XYZ file of N, CA and C in Angstrom:
681
model
N 22.345 -1.358 -3.366
C 21.726 -0.505 -3.645
C 20.078 -1.473 -3.343
N 19.593 -1.781 -2.933
C 18.419 -2.276 -2.563
C 17.013 -2.903 -3.936
N 17.081 -3.736 -3.270
C 16.309 -4.016 -4.797
C 15.695 -4.903 -4.310
N 14.064 -5.153 -5.009
C 12.655 -6.156 -4.644
C 13.392 -7.343 -5.578
N 13.039 -8.501 -4.493
C 12.557 -9.316 -4.621
C 11.515 -9.614 -5.800
N 12.184 -10.758 -6.679
C 11.255 -11.322 -7.794
C 10.972 -12.242 -8.104
N 10.428 -13.800 -6.360
C 10.149 -14.780 -7.196
C 8.428 -14.531 -7.956
N 7.655 -13.458 -7.424
C 6.455 -13.365 -8.100
C 6.015 -13.109 -8.593
N 6.962 -12.595 -9.591
C 6.811 -12.335 -10.721
C 6.524 -12.818 -11.456
N 6.524 -13.786 -12.337
C 5.601 -15.596 -13.243
C 4.554 -15.000 -12.269
N 4.583 -15.237 -11.250
C 2.979 -15.357 -11.122
C 1.883 -13.475 -10.883
N 2.376 -12.672 -10.941
C 1.883 -11.711 -10.935
C 1.650 -11.150 -12.336
N 2.441 -12.095 -13.551
C 1.731 -11.393 -14.735
C 0.343 -12.269 -14.851
N -0.339 -12.741 -14.447
C -0.944 -14.071 -14.517
C -1.939 -12.897 -14.434
N -2.059 -11.574 -12.769
C -2.968 -11.181 -13.086
C -3.932 -10.064 -13.559
N -4.525 -10.210 -13.694
C -5.419 -9.021 -14.481
C -5.926 -7.956 -14.723
N -5.217 -6.865 -15.449
C -5.244 -5.818 -14.423
C -3.698 -5.865 -13.887
N -3.482 -5.864 -13.136
C -2.431 -5.972 -12.377
C -1.054 -4.942 -13.444
N -1.114 -3.081 -13.251
C 0.160 -2.362 -13.859
C 1.305 -2.705 -13.795
N 1.623 -2.865 -12.844
C 2.929 -2.282 -12.064
C 3.199 -3.945 -10.583
N 4.213 -3.997 -10.382
C 4.509 -5.386 -9.833
C 4.653 -4.507 -8.285
N 4.477 -5.248 -7.743
C 3.910 -4.399 -6.760
C 5.926 -5.620 -5.629
N 6.144 -3.865 -5.168
C 7.267 -4.024 -4.425
C 7.734 -5.106 -3.383
N 8.833 -6.320 -3.353
C 8.753 -7.218 -2.184
C 10.194 -7.110 -1.859
N 10.190 -6.539 -0.175
C 11.155 -6.486 0.248
C 12.039 -8.080 0.261
N 13.309 -8.013 0.300
C 13.740 -9.128 0.056
C 14.027 -10.469 0.883
N 13.240 -9.467 2.482
C 13.017 -10.777 3.325
C 12.121 -10.358 4.056
N 11.043 -10.233 2.817
C 9.589 -10.002 3.305
C 8.854 -11.878 3.028
N 9.196 -12.324 2.720
C 8.819 -14.132 2.426
C 8.606 -14.783 3.299
N 10.038 -14.373 4.375
C 10.962 -15.367 5.382
C 9.896 -14.935 6.382
N 9.056 -13.519 6.902
C 9.548 -12.358 7.559
C 8.199 -13.209 9.001
N 8.423 -12.370 10.231
C 7.151 -14.164 11.082
C 6.331 -12.782 11.470
N 5.619 -11.496 10.424
C 4.942 -11.535 9.618
C 4.591 -10.595 9.240
N 3.712 -10.758 7.534
C 4.559 -10.576 6.789
C 2.987 -9.017 6.146
N 4.412 -7.865 5.358
C 3.414 -6.833 6.319
C 3.285 -6.364 4.344
N 2.190 -5.864 3.965
C 1.711 -5.191 3.019
C 1.827 -3.888 3.125
N 1.822 -3.464 1.961
C 1.261 -1.864 2.392
C 0.240 -1.188 0.923
N -0.344 -0.821 1.190
C -0.967 -0.034 0.231
C -0.320 1.538 0.166
N -0.519 1.792 -1.401
C -1.051 3.579 -1.132
C -1.841 3.512 -1.688
N -1.476 4.603 -2.904
C -3.088 5.626 -3.031
C -2.726 5.010 -4.942
N -2.411 6.431 -5.185
C -2.213 5.982 -7.183
C -1.056 6.917 -7.247
N -0.804 6.682 -8.491
C 0.284 7.549 -9.047
C 0.176 8.530 -10.026
N 0.777 9.997 -8.932
C 0.808 10.649 -10.084
C 0.890 10.853 -11.376
N 1.020 11.062 -12.012
C 1.825 11.094 -13.079
C 1.989 12.791 -13.787
N 1.958 13.884 -12.683
C 2.133 15.838 -13.227
C 3.495 16.309 -12.878
N 4.329 16.714 -13.535
C 5.398 17.692 -13.589
C 5.737 17.935 -12.298
N 6.261 19.296 -11.540
C 6.803 19.739 -10.516
C 6.305 20.928 -10.669
N 5.588 21.072 -11.735
C 4.675 22.162 -11.466
C 3.157 21.740 -11.159
N 2.578 20.117 -10.999
C 1.342 19.458 -10.570
C 1.051 19.252 -11.796
N 0.694 19.815 -13.069
C 0.459 19.448 -14.068
C 1.056 18.069 -15.215
N -0.473 18.067 -15.900
C -0.378 16.481 -16.320
C 1.053 16.700 -16.839
N 1.978 15.297 -16.538
C 2.565 14.650 -17.409
C 2.623 13.843 -19.122
N 2.547 13.898 -20.382
C 2.043 12.481 -20.590
C 2.608 11.582 -21.044
N 4.961 12.620 -20.820
C 6.030 11.331 -20.724
C 5.311 10.547 -19.646
N 4.962 11.241 -18.932
C 5.627 10.637 -17.567
C 4.364 9.436 -17.795
N 2.806 9.770 -17.485
C 1.677 8.823 -17.830
C 3.161 7.691 -18.635
N 2.515 8.588 -19.576
C 3.381 6.657 -21.171
C 3.908 5.531 -20.539
N 5.181 6.710 -19.224
C 6.194 5.419 -19.060
C 5.619 5.241 -17.268
N 4.362 5.313 -17.049
C 4.292 4.919 -15.899
C 3.002 3.330 -16.594
N 2.389 3.900 -17.569
C 1.299 2.659 -18.077
C 2.467 1.776 -18.495
N 3.715 1.789 -18.835
C 4.007 1.317 -19.944
C 5.530 0.211 -19.182
N 5.628 1.204 -17.332
C 6.656 0.284 -16.804
C 6.329 -0.844 -15.601
N 6.441 -1.933 -15.609
C 5.984 -2.849 -14.994
C 7.453 -2.398 -13.397
N 8.363 -1.751 -13.688
C 9.236 -1.848 -12.190
C 8.888 -0.591 -12.370
N 7.230 0.345 -11.973
C 7.535 1.627 -12.722
C 7.175 2.181 -11.039
N 7.136 1.373 -9.994
C 6.300 1.418 -8.472
C 7.290 1.430 -8.075
N 8.091 -0.040 -7.850
C 9.352 -0.673 -7.182
C 10.401 0.523 -7.944
N 11.108 1.284 -9.080
C 11.721 2.608 -9.308
C 11.251 4.026 -8.522
N 10.152 3.520 -8.128
C 10.050 4.910 -6.940
C 9.830 4.940 -5.548
N 9.771 3.334 -5.084
C 10.421 3.106 -3.812
C 11.477 3.037 -3.643
N 12.008 2.578 -4.567
C 14.084 2.487 -4.606
C 14.725 3.408 -4.619
N 13.952 4.996 -4.788
C 14.488 6.501 -5.129
C 13.511 6.685 -3.964
N 13.530 6.730 -3.623
C 12.412 6.160 -1.895
C 13.309 6.020 -0.582
N 14.328 5.448 -1.187
C 15.031 4.451 -0.262
C 16.007 5.985 -0.460
N 16.839 6.234 -1.928
C 17.979 6.332 -1.860
C 18.039 7.907 -0.985
N 17.125 9.058 -1.037
C 16.669 10.167 -1.692
C 15.850 10.982 -0.755
N 14.792 10.129 -0.330
C 13.678 10.656 0.981
C 13.058 11.066 -0.112
N 12.565 11.146 -0.949
C 11.893 12.508 -1.578
C 10.901 13.428 -1.222
N 9.575 11.996 -0.786
C 8.631 12.862 -0.921
C 7.723 11.972 0.458
N 6.684 13.417 0.984
C 5.959 13.113 2.236
C 5.518 11.012 2.471
N 5.304 10.759 1.193
C 4.570 9.754 1.813
C 4.823 9.319 2.286
N 5.918 8.243 1.740
C 7.525 7.410 2.285
C 7.957 8.053 3.179
N 8.051 9.305 3.761
C 9.124 9.592 4.227
C 7.711 9.448 6.126
N 7.199 10.512 5.691
C 5.972 9.929 6.765
C 5.406 8.444 8.105
N 5.342 7.446 6.320
C 5.095 6.162 6.348
C 5.921 6.060 7.205
N 7.003 6.111 6.604
C 8.897 5.404 7.277
C 7.794 6.203 8.833
N 8.466 7.145 9.392
C 8.014 8.280 10.321
C 6.956 6.906 11.489
N 6.300 6.662 10.680
C 5.352 6.083 11.851
C 5.383 5.204 12.172
N 6.818 4.150 12.008
C 6.413 3.407 12.154
C 8.836 2.777 12.433
N 9.488 3.803 12.633
C 10.613 3.405 12.690
C 10.467 5.121 13.610
N 12.203 5.087 14.273
C 12.442 5.373 15.854
C 13.607 6.199 15.071
N 12.832 7.604 15.351
C 13.246 8.876 14.475
C 15.182 9.048 14.665
N 15.404 9.060 15.986
C 17.041 8.859 16.362
C 17.269 7.821 15.512
N 17.265 6.532 15.174
C 17.526 5.511 14.800
C 17.265 4.573 13.339
N 16.834 5.910 12.239
C 16.462 4.975 11.091
C 16.785 4.153 10.510
N 16.077 2.552 9.570
C 16.648 1.782 9.051
C 15.340 1.969 8.105
N 16.037 2.815 6.906
C 14.789 3.585 6.282
C 14.494 1.592 5.777
N 17.276 1.392 5.027
C 15.789 0.500 4.190
C 15.552 -0.182 4.623
N 16.337 -1.816 5.916
C 16.136 -2.557 6.482
C 14.039 -2.275 6.162
N 13.368 -0.961 6.614
C 11.495 -1.447 6.318
C 11.359 -1.445 5.736
N 11.995 -1.085 4.263
C 11.267 -1.289 2.760
C 12.023 -3.212 3.075
N 13.076 -3.958 2.727
C 13.904 -4.591 2.812
C 12.067 -5.833 3.839
N 11.990 -5.345 4.222
C 10.418 -6.382 5.786
C 8.809 -6.676 5.083
N 8.605 -5.515 3.651
C 7.385 -5.561 3.794
C 7.467 -5.897 2.392
N 6.141 -5.476 1.923
C 5.839 -5.213 0.665
C 4.823 -4.050 0.623
N 4.729 -3.723 -0.611
C 3.791 -2.735 -1.494
C 3.616 -2.418 -2.495
N 2.789 -1.794 -2.975
C 2.211 -1.284 -3.838
C 1.255 -0.050 -3.861
N 1.401 0.145 -4.689
C -0.620 1.743 -5.344
C -1.415 0.961 -5.633
N -3.143 0.431 -4.798
C -3.831 0.695 -5.176
C -4.330 0.701 -6.194
N -4.714 2.061 -6.922
C -5.451 1.803 -7.530
C -4.348 1.666 -9.319
N -4.481 0.802 -10.155
C -3.810 0.839 -11.012
C -3.703 1.862 -12.465
N -4.675 2.510 -12.278
C -4.693 3.668 -13.339
C -4.428 4.348 -12.992
N -3.147 5.485 -13.575
C -2.218 7.069 -12.832
C -3.211 7.803 -13.159
N -3.104 9.115 -12.002
C -4.427 9.735 -12.559
C -2.882 11.576 -12.540
N -4.488 11.541 -13.642
C -3.624 12.262 -14.357
C -3.616 13.977 -13.873
N -3.958 14.068 -13.093
C -4.151 15.530 -11.579
C -4.144 15.050 -10.612
N -3.245 16.129 -9.883
C -2.828 15.827 -8.398
C -4.477 15.810 -7.530
N -5.840 16.611 -8.591
C -6.551 16.158 -7.396
C -7.854 15.436 -8.346
N -7.422 14.855 -9.032
C -7.858 14.170 -9.743
C -8.835 12.740 -8.952
N -9.763 12.381 -8.796
C -10.271 11.319 -7.903
C -10.623 9.597 -9.206
N -10.001 8.724 -8.342
C -9.439 6.948 -9.373
C -11.756 7.597 -9.619
N -11.755 7.084 -10.301
C -13.044 6.044 -10.524
C -13.669 5.354 -9.752
N -15.385 4.435 -9.537
C -15.369 3.239 -8.921
C -14.872 1.915 -9.924
N -15.363 2.145 -11.351
C -14.530 0.401 -12.440
C -13.243 1.204 -12.248
N -12.361 1.613 -11.700
C -11.232 1.766 -11.017
C -11.148 1.511 -9.264
N -11.776 1.953 -8.789
C -12.405 1.780 -7.386
C -12.330 -0.514 -7.256
N -13.449 -1.117 -8.057
C -13.867 -2.213 -8.258
C -12.566 -2.972 -8.987
N -11.505 -1.966 -10.468
C -10.542 -3.200 -10.864
C -9.039 -3.215 -9.595
N -9.171 -2.581 -8.825
C -8.498 -1.940 -7.263
C -8.330 -3.493 -6.523
N -9.925 -3.443 -6.620
C -10.078 -4.978 -4.844
C -9.529 -6.291 -6.119
N -9.917 -6.008 -7.027
C -10.043 -7.667 -7.882
C -8.874 -8.097 -8.173
N -7.646 -7.104 -8.643
C -6.625 -6.797 -8.273
C -5.162 -7.373 -7.214
N -6.446 -6.913 -5.998
C -5.536 -6.978 -4.716
C -5.651 -8.301 -4.625
N -6.897 -8.553 -4.631
C -7.558 -10.133 -4.237
C -6.828 -11.339 -4.500
N -6.420 -10.776 -6.494
C -5.430 -12.085 -6.598
C -4.099 -11.568 -6.104
N -3.736 -10.778 -5.812
C -2.553 -10.995 -5.024
C -2.208 -11.128 -3.697
N -2.792 -11.219 -3.357
C -3.346 -11.794 -1.421
C -2.352 -12.982 -2.115
N -4.034 -13.854 -2.589
C -3.241 -15.137 -2.657
C -1.807 -15.939 -3.367
N -1.480 -14.650 -4.040
C -0.074 -14.775 -3.945
C 1.248 -15.358 -2.985
N 0.875 -13.699 -2.815
C 2.679 -13.429 -1.932
C 2.096 -13.924 -0.171
N 0.859 -14.136 0.371
C 0.351 -14.160 1.462
C 0.698 -13.471 2.283
N -0.328 -11.856 2.206
C 0.239 -11.414 3.697
C -0.316 -11.899 4.708
N 0.276 -10.828 5.348
C -0.698 -11.742 7.567
C -1.236 -10.028 8.313
N -1.259 -9.446 7.406
C -2.245 -8.026 7.368
C -1.505 -7.046 5.906
N -2.444 -5.650 6.541
C -2.956 -4.981 5.088
C -2.847 -3.658 5.784
N -2.300 -2.397 5.394
C -2.345 -1.570 5.956
C -2.871 -0.181 4.740
N -3.685 0.238 3.632
C -3.812 0.772 3.151
C -3.591 2.238 3.547
N -3.409 3.167 2.813
C -2.567 3.922 3.304
C -3.522 5.051 2.296
N -4.585 5.831 2.913
C -5.884 6.670 2.636
C -7.134 6.255 2.716
N -7.798 7.000 3.666
C -8.791 5.926 3.842
C -10.335 5.762 2.734
N -10.473 6.476 1.156
C -11.903 5.957 0.466
C -11.425 5.001 0.321
N -10.122 4.500 0.735
C -9.868 2.572 -0.219
C -11.277 1.913 -0.073
N -12.317 1.972 0.563
C -13.188 1.302 0.621
C -14.465 0.510 -0.729
N -14.213 2.136 -1.052
C -14.792 2.352 -2.225
C -15.086 0.744 -2.791
N -16.051 0.283 -3.822
C -16.213 -0.841 -4.908
C -16.062 -2.506 -3.922
N -15.821 -1.598 -2.492
C -15.486 -3.439 -2.119
C -16.344 -4.137 -3.036
N -17.400 -4.334 -2.709
C -18.564 -4.914 -2.877
C -18.442 -6.227 -4.326
N -17.123 -5.601 -5.716
C -16.660 -6.135 -5.971
C -16.572 -7.521 -6.025
N -15.669 -7.927 -4.706
C -15.194 -9.332 -4.085
C -16.180 -10.022 -4.068
N -17.790 -10.258 -4.254
C -18.457 -11.331 -4.793
C -18.060 -11.577 -5.730
N -17.847 -10.902 -6.858
C -17.478 -11.348 -8.452
C -16.379 -13.108 -7.452
N -15.324 -12.383 -6.781
C -13.918 -13.723 -6.635
C -14.503 -14.799 -5.696
N -15.875 -14.350 -4.886
C -16.060 -15.192 -3.752
C -15.640 -14.527 -2.608
N -14.961 -13.681 -2.023
C -14.121 -12.902 -1.453
C -15.886 -12.766 -0.504
N -15.402 -13.019 1.195
C -16.018 -12.689 2.274
C -15.735 -11.670 2.820
N -15.680 -10.326 2.454
C -15.593 -9.233 3.427
C -16.268 -8.082 4.570
N -15.437 -6.936 4.890
C -16.027 -6.904 6.098
C -15.982 -6.167 7.086
N -15.908 -4.085 6.862
C -15.365 -3.461 7.746
C -15.844 -2.223 8.510
N -15.319 -1.715 9.427
C -15.921 -0.727 9.849
C -15.417 0.591 10.049
N -16.088 1.515 10.485
C -15.179 2.906 11.420
C -15.323 2.932 12.396
N -13.608 2.863 12.748
C -13.046 2.876 13.579
C -13.792 4.978 14.579
N -14.240 4.798 15.917
C -14.957 5.903 16.628
C -13.338 6.280 17.494
N -13.037 6.622 16.578
C -11.317 6.979 17.218
C -11.276 8.029 16.379
N -10.720 9.434 16.492
C -10.503 10.939 15.592
C -8.945 11.444 15.669
N -8.198 10.374 14.881
C -7.084 11.285 14.658
C -7.010 12.222 13.085
N -6.079 13.219 13.297
C -5.765 13.956 12.245
C -7.407 14.516 11.164
N -8.135 14.206 12.689
C -9.729 15.113 12.067
C -10.290 13.787 11.002
N -9.457 13.010 11.481
C -9.904 11.467 10.704
C -10.981 10.230 11.185
N -11.372 9.696 11.088
C -11.482 8.146 11.398
C -10.634 7.095 10.827
N -10.231 6.448 11.258
C -10.034 5.004 10.799
C -10.251 3.237 10.648
N -10.445 2.766 9.385
C -11.521 2.418 9.815
C -9.700 0.050 9.192
N -11.234 -0.555 10.014
C -10.537 -1.922 10.295
C -10.966 -3.357 9.175
N -10.932 -3.637 9.123
C -12.400 -4.916 8.519
C -11.514 -6.290 7.934
N -11.054 -7.086 7.013
C -11.484 -8.599 6.944
C -11.895 -9.045 5.659
N -10.728 -9.275 5.413
C -10.653 -10.057 3.540
C -11.182 -11.611 4.071
N -12.200 -12.820 4.210
C -12.159 -13.863 3.506
C -11.951 -14.695 2.696
N -11.408 -15.411 2.074
C -11.240 -15.822 1.617
C -11.552 -17.068 1.477
N -11.753 -18.455 0.294
C -12.363 -19.382 -0.406
C -11.864 -20.304 0.774
N -10.062 -20.595 1.000
C -9.644 -21.097 0.862
C -10.150 -21.351 2.023
N -10.101 -20.195 2.718
C -10.362 -20.413 4.493
C -8.904 -19.157 4.861
N -8.487 -18.574 4.537
C -7.163 -17.283 4.807
C -8.674 -16.007 4.537
N -7.941 -16.472 6.250
C -7.979 -14.273 6.566
C -7.536 -13.336 6.090
N -7.689 -11.976 5.926
C -6.855 -10.564 5.718
C -7.229 -9.753 6.504
N -6.985 -9.520 7.998
C -6.974 -8.912 8.505
C -6.618 -6.628 7.780
N -7.259 -6.064 8.262
C -6.990 -5.212 7.139
C -7.195 -3.861 7.752
N -6.346 -2.557 7.762
C -6.677 -1.186 8.310
C -6.446 0.119 7.645
N -7.524 1.011 7.560
C -7.280 1.560 7.030
C -6.606 3.112 7.713
N -5.911 4.037 7.003
C -5.440 5.259 8.133
C -5.092 6.305 7.138
N -5.176 7.348 7.736
C -5.038 8.830 6.765
C -4.137 9.052 6.081
N -3.838 9.824 5.285
C -2.979 8.811 3.591
C -2.047 10.244 4.601
N -0.813 9.688 4.852
C 0.301 9.973 5.145
C 1.545 11.726 4.581
N 0.681 11.569 2.538
C 1.187 12.509 1.853
C 1.162 14.382 3.305
N 0.259 14.203 3.736
C -0.763 15.659 4.276
C -1.303 15.274 4.956
N -1.301 16.433 6.548
C -2.090 16.675 8.361
C -1.596 15.025 8.343
N -1.100 14.830 8.710
C -1.061 13.575 8.994
C 0.150 13.703 10.031
N -0.028 13.283 11.324
C 0.762 13.321 12.447
C 1.808 11.238 12.657
N 2.713 11.593 12.222
C 3.151 9.879 12.255
C 2.735 9.453 13.623
N 3.569 10.116 14.554
C 3.700 9.369 16.327
C 2.249 9.633 16.217
N 1.268 9.679 16.700
C -0.631 10.233 16.447
C -0.581 8.039 16.205
N -0.811 8.595 14.806
C -1.097 7.409 14.124
C -0.124 5.718 14.531
N 1.375 6.049 15.019
C 2.539 4.946 15.656
C 1.179 4.411 17.217
N 0.821 5.718 17.422
C -0.475 4.941 18.614
C -1.296 4.783 18.961
N -1.977 4.472 17.226
C -2.914 3.154 17.034
C -2.770 2.062 16.271
N -1.868 2.169 15.105
C -1.500 1.389 14.891
C -0.625 -0.101 16.861
N 0.398 1.042 16.681
C 0.760 0.185 17.992
C -0.251 -0.684 19.091
N -1.035 0.039 19.121
C -2.578 -0.755 20.004
C -3.715 -1.694 18.770
N -2.985 -1.281 18.541
C -3.685 -2.231 17.168
C -3.482 -3.856 16.976
N -2.001 -3.383 16.191
C -0.903 -4.847 15.889
C -0.147 -4.974 16.498
N 0.190 -4.312 18.016
C 2.092 -3.975 18.369
C 3.463 -5.144 18.287
N 2.723 -6.793 17.642
C 3.413 -6.979 17.878
C 3.919 -6.889 16.021
N 3.338 -6.464 15.109
C 3.725 -5.909 14.047
C 4.654 -4.802 13.547
N 3.943 -3.346 15.173
C 4.767 -2.182 14.852
C 5.926 -2.553 15.688
N 5.860 -2.898 16.649
C 7.920 -4.547 16.680
C 8.565 -4.904 15.997
N 8.056 -5.376 15.005
C 9.220 -5.946 14.515
C 9.460 -5.053 13.428
N 8.018 -4.510 12.874
C 9.154 -3.758 11.633
C 9.754 -2.201 12.069
N 10.040 -1.650 13.137
C 10.912 -1.413 14.463
C 12.003 -1.430 14.854
N 12.181 -2.953 14.547
C 13.420 -4.344 15.133
C 14.821 -3.581 14.043
């Protein structure tokens, strides 16, 4: 079974409000391109989409929760979020799913679990997410970040408190009835992190169209992930 690299965990423990350890692929630290892929939120609901208090409690108390979800996705391929993400970067005729996750880092942006499938995170939740991300990035030093979801730019101005400069723009390229975004975080130590926001992979999503977009923007990253 594939497991997350835990070499950064002691540093993650010091990140305020970071509920779950990020998934760190076993080959991430040595990768020629360090890629961080940000999910959206954990939804603590049952198979009928109804709030599940037991799952919520497990989610907020288990720091390995995200890693467990990704392990399950690797072994069982249960959720569209993961399968469509994998199809975006991997050749469907020869998909090395385990190899893909071994190369990347990933965690869910919003730290507070959602209690319903249609629940929307609060502005405060986005602000907390950005502050957590700023700290996580300083630990794992990714070269590029890809957000799955186009609404995650909310609350970015909280980065002023962290001394992080930022820029973001919506691109004039309509894909799946939405427009991708790109931007950059600039840290006080000079480190810069380019990022992209793409349509959420869970629904109304075409892996091929978003592959084409990302391959145009960051071809070296796309090529590396599909090796």
